[in-house]
XYZ file of C-alpha atoms in Angstrom:
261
model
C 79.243 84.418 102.609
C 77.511 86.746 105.071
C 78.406 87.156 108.567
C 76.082 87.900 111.638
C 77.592 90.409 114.670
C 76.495 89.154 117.771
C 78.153 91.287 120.654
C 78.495 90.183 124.392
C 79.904 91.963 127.494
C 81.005 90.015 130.139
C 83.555 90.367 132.930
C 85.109 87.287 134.189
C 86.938 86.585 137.179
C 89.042 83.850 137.104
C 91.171 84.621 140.354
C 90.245 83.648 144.358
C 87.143 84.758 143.223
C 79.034 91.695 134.273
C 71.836 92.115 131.139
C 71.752 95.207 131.482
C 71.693 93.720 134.924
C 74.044 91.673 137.809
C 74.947 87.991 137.220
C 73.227 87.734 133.856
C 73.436 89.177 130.816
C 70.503 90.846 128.938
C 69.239 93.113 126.750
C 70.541 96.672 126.551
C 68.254 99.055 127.208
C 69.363 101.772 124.772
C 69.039 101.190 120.935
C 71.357 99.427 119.420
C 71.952 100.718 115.650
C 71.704 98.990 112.595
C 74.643 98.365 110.830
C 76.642 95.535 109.015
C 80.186 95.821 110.518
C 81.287 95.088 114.143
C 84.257 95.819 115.372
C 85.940 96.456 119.006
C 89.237 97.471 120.868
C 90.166 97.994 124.208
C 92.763 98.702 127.181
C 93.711 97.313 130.562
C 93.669 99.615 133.348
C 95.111 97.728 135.979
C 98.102 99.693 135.923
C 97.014 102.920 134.928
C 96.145 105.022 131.557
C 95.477 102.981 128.673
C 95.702 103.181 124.615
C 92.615 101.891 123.003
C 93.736 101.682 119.275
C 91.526 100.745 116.808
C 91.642 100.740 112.182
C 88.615 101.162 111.212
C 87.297 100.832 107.449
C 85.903 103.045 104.804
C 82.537 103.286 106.308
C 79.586 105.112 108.438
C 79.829 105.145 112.343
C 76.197 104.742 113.210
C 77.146 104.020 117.021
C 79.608 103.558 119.748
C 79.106 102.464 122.959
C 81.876 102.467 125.622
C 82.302 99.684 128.403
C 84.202 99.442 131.433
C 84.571 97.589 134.933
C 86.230 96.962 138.139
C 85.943 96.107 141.750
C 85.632 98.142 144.917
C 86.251 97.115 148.298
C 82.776 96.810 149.930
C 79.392 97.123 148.198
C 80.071 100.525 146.847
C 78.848 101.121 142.654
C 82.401 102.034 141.709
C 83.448 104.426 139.022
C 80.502 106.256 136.457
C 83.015 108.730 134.817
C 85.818 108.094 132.831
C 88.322 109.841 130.544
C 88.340 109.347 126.544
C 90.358 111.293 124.900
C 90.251 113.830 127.573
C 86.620 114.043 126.918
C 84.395 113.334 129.561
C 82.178 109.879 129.496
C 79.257 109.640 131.852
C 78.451 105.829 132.326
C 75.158 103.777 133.593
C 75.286 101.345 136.026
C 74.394 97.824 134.124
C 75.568 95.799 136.788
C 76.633 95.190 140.553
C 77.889 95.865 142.842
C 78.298 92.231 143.152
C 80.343 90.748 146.048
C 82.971 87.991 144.256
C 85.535 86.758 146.916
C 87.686 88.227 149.893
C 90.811 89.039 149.116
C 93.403 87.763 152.160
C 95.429 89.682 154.410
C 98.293 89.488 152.323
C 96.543 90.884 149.714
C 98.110 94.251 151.383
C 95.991 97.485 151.186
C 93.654 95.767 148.819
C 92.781 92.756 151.122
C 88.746 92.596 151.818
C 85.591 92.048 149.989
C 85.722 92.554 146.619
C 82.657 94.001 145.163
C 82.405 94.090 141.112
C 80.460 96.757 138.633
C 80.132 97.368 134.951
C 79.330 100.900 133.019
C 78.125 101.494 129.974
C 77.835 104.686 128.045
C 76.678 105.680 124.101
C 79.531 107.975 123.076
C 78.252 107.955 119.515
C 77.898 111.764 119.506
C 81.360 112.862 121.168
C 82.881 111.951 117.537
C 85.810 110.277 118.956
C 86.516 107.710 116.295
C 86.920 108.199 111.877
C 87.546 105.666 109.604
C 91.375 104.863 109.238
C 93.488 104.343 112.150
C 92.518 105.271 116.032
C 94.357 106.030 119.231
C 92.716 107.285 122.056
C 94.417 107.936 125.494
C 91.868 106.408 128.330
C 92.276 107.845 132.158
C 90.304 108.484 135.214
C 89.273 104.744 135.701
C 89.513 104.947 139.515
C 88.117 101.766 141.183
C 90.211 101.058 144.227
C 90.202 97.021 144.538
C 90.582 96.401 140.754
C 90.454 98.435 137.253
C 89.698 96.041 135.129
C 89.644 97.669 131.656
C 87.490 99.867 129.145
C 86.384 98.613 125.649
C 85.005 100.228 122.674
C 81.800 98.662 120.526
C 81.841 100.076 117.372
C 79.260 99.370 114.983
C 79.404 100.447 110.859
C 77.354 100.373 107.813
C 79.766 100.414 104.786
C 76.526 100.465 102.394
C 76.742 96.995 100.718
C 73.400 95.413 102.438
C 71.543 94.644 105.956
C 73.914 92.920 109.124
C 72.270 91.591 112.477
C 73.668 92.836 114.780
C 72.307 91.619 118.063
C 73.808 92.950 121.883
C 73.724 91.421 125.451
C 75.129 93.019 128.076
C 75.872 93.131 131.839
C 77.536 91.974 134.881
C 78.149 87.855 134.907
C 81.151 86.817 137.222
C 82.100 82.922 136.996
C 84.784 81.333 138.303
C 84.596 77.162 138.374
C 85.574 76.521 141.593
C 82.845 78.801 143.185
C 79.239 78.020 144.410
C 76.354 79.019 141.844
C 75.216 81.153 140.567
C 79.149 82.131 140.518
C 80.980 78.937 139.091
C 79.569 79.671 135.513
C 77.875 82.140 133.180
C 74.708 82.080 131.882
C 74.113 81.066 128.501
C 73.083 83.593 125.937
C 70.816 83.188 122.815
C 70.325 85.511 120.005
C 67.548 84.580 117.213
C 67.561 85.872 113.775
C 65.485 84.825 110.407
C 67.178 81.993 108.839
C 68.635 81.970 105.024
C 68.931 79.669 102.639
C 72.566 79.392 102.249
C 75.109 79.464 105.001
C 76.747 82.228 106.996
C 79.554 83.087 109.626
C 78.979 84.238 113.305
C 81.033 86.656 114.646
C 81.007 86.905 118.516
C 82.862 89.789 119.917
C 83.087 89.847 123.855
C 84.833 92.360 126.500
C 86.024 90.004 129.358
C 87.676 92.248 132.824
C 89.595 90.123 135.356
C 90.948 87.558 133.399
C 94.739 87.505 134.215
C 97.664 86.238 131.966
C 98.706 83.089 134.092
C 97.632 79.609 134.048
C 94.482 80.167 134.596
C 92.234 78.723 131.608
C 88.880 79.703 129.911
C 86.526 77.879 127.513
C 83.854 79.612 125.375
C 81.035 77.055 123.927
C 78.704 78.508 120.578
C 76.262 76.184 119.615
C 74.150 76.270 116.456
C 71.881 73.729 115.903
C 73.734 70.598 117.238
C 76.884 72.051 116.109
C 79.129 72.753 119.532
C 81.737 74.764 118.631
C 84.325 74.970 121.566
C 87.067 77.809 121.724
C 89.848 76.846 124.545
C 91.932 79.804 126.625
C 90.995 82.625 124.393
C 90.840 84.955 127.246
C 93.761 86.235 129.009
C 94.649 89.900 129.728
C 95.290 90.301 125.380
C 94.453 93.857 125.651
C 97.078 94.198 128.816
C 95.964 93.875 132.750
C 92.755 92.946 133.515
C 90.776 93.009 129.806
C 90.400 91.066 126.670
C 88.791 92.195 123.808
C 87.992 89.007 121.929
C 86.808 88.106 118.307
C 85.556 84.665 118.008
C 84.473 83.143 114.034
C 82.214 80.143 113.685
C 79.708 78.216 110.992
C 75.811 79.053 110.736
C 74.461 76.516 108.790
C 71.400 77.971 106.124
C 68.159 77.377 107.744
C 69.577 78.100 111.418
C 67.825 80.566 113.797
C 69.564 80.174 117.012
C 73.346 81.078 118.440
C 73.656 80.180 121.977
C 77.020 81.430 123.726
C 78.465 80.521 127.225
């Protein structure tokens, strides 16, 4: 059984109210690396520094990029530098500022217009990460309204054949009870040459804003006319506001197409 890495980045906002580009995702525009193994970690920043800890297996690091979002009050771009390590990380914009919802009066000193971004930045070369076990401090994350989290992407090539690897990311706030385009996301496909026996998806997505109440998410992957649904697997997992989440499914041999929402 092979497996196919198919990586998005999405901040959801599932409260009163992340393409390289805002309210859709799309396609990065740095290179993405070829590799065979995807794997990701991240922290919450909500309520300060965060741990992003991460095993990694007996193989190359041919890239890793570093995500992270929040929300200023007003339409201000937020945050571009963060702390890794206590090394320096320079982001680029890849999405917002996007205005969400107003936060009421009794939202205290952050009560206003809350105005979302996303950074991204290749970190490959800063050598932060070897194979074996990871911990690395995060700080400086200093969005005023909201710090929603950071995440590591880390792709590898452990040497036993070609991976797809295939990357969307962005800014892409949903919410259901919102007006579109904000009550939903927008579906993403990723297309690949099809094989004559079948093969696992793996979907790995960074999700900011997503708290750990009642509040409820869905994630649909279709291949083919296969719909397969994943219920509430978002919720603040990596502490408050970001999930780093791992999702499995089929691919049939002879399919082309993975569509995720």
């Amino acid at each position: 059984m092979r497996t196919l890495a198919f990586a998005c980045v999405v901040a959801l906002a599932p409260t009163f109210a992340w393409a390289d580009g805002s309210e859709m995702l799309g396609n990065p525009t740095i290179p993405i690396a070829n590799g065979n193994i995807v794997m990701a970690a991240g922290t919450g920043m909500q309520n300060g520094p965060g741990l992003i800890q991460i095993d990694l297996p007996a193989a190359d690091i041919v890239q890793v990029i570093a995500y992270w979002s929040g929300a200023e009050l007003g339409p201000m771009l937020g945050d571009d530098s963060i702390q890794i390590a206590g090394v320096d990380v320079f982001g680029k914009s890849i999405g917002g500022p996007t205005f969400f919802f107003t936060c009421p009066a009794g939202c205290g000193p952050t009560a206003g217009d809350f105005y979302y971004s996303a950074f991204r930045a290749d970190v490959t070369d800063l050598g932060l990460l070897a194979p074996g076990s990871n911990t690395l401090e995060v700080t400086g994350v200093d969005f005023f309204a909201e710090r929603s989290g950071v995440g590591l992407l880390v792709i590898l090539d452990d040497g036993t054949g070609p991976g797809v690897v295939r990357v969307r990311d962005g800014l892409d706030l949903a919410f259901l009870p919102f007006r579109a385009p904000l009550d939903t996301t927008v579906p993403q496909t990723f297309t690949f040459a099809p094989a004559p026996f079948d093969r696992t998806g793996q979907l790995t997505i960074f999700a900011g804003s997503v708290g750990d109440d009642a509040r409820t998410s869905a994630i649909d992957v279709v291949v083919g006319s296969t719909t397969t649904t994943f219920d509430n697997p978002l919720g603040s997992n990596d502490g408050p506001l970001w999930d780093t989440t791992v999702l499995s499914f089929p691919i049939a041999a002879g399919a082309t197409e993975v569509v995720a929402q």
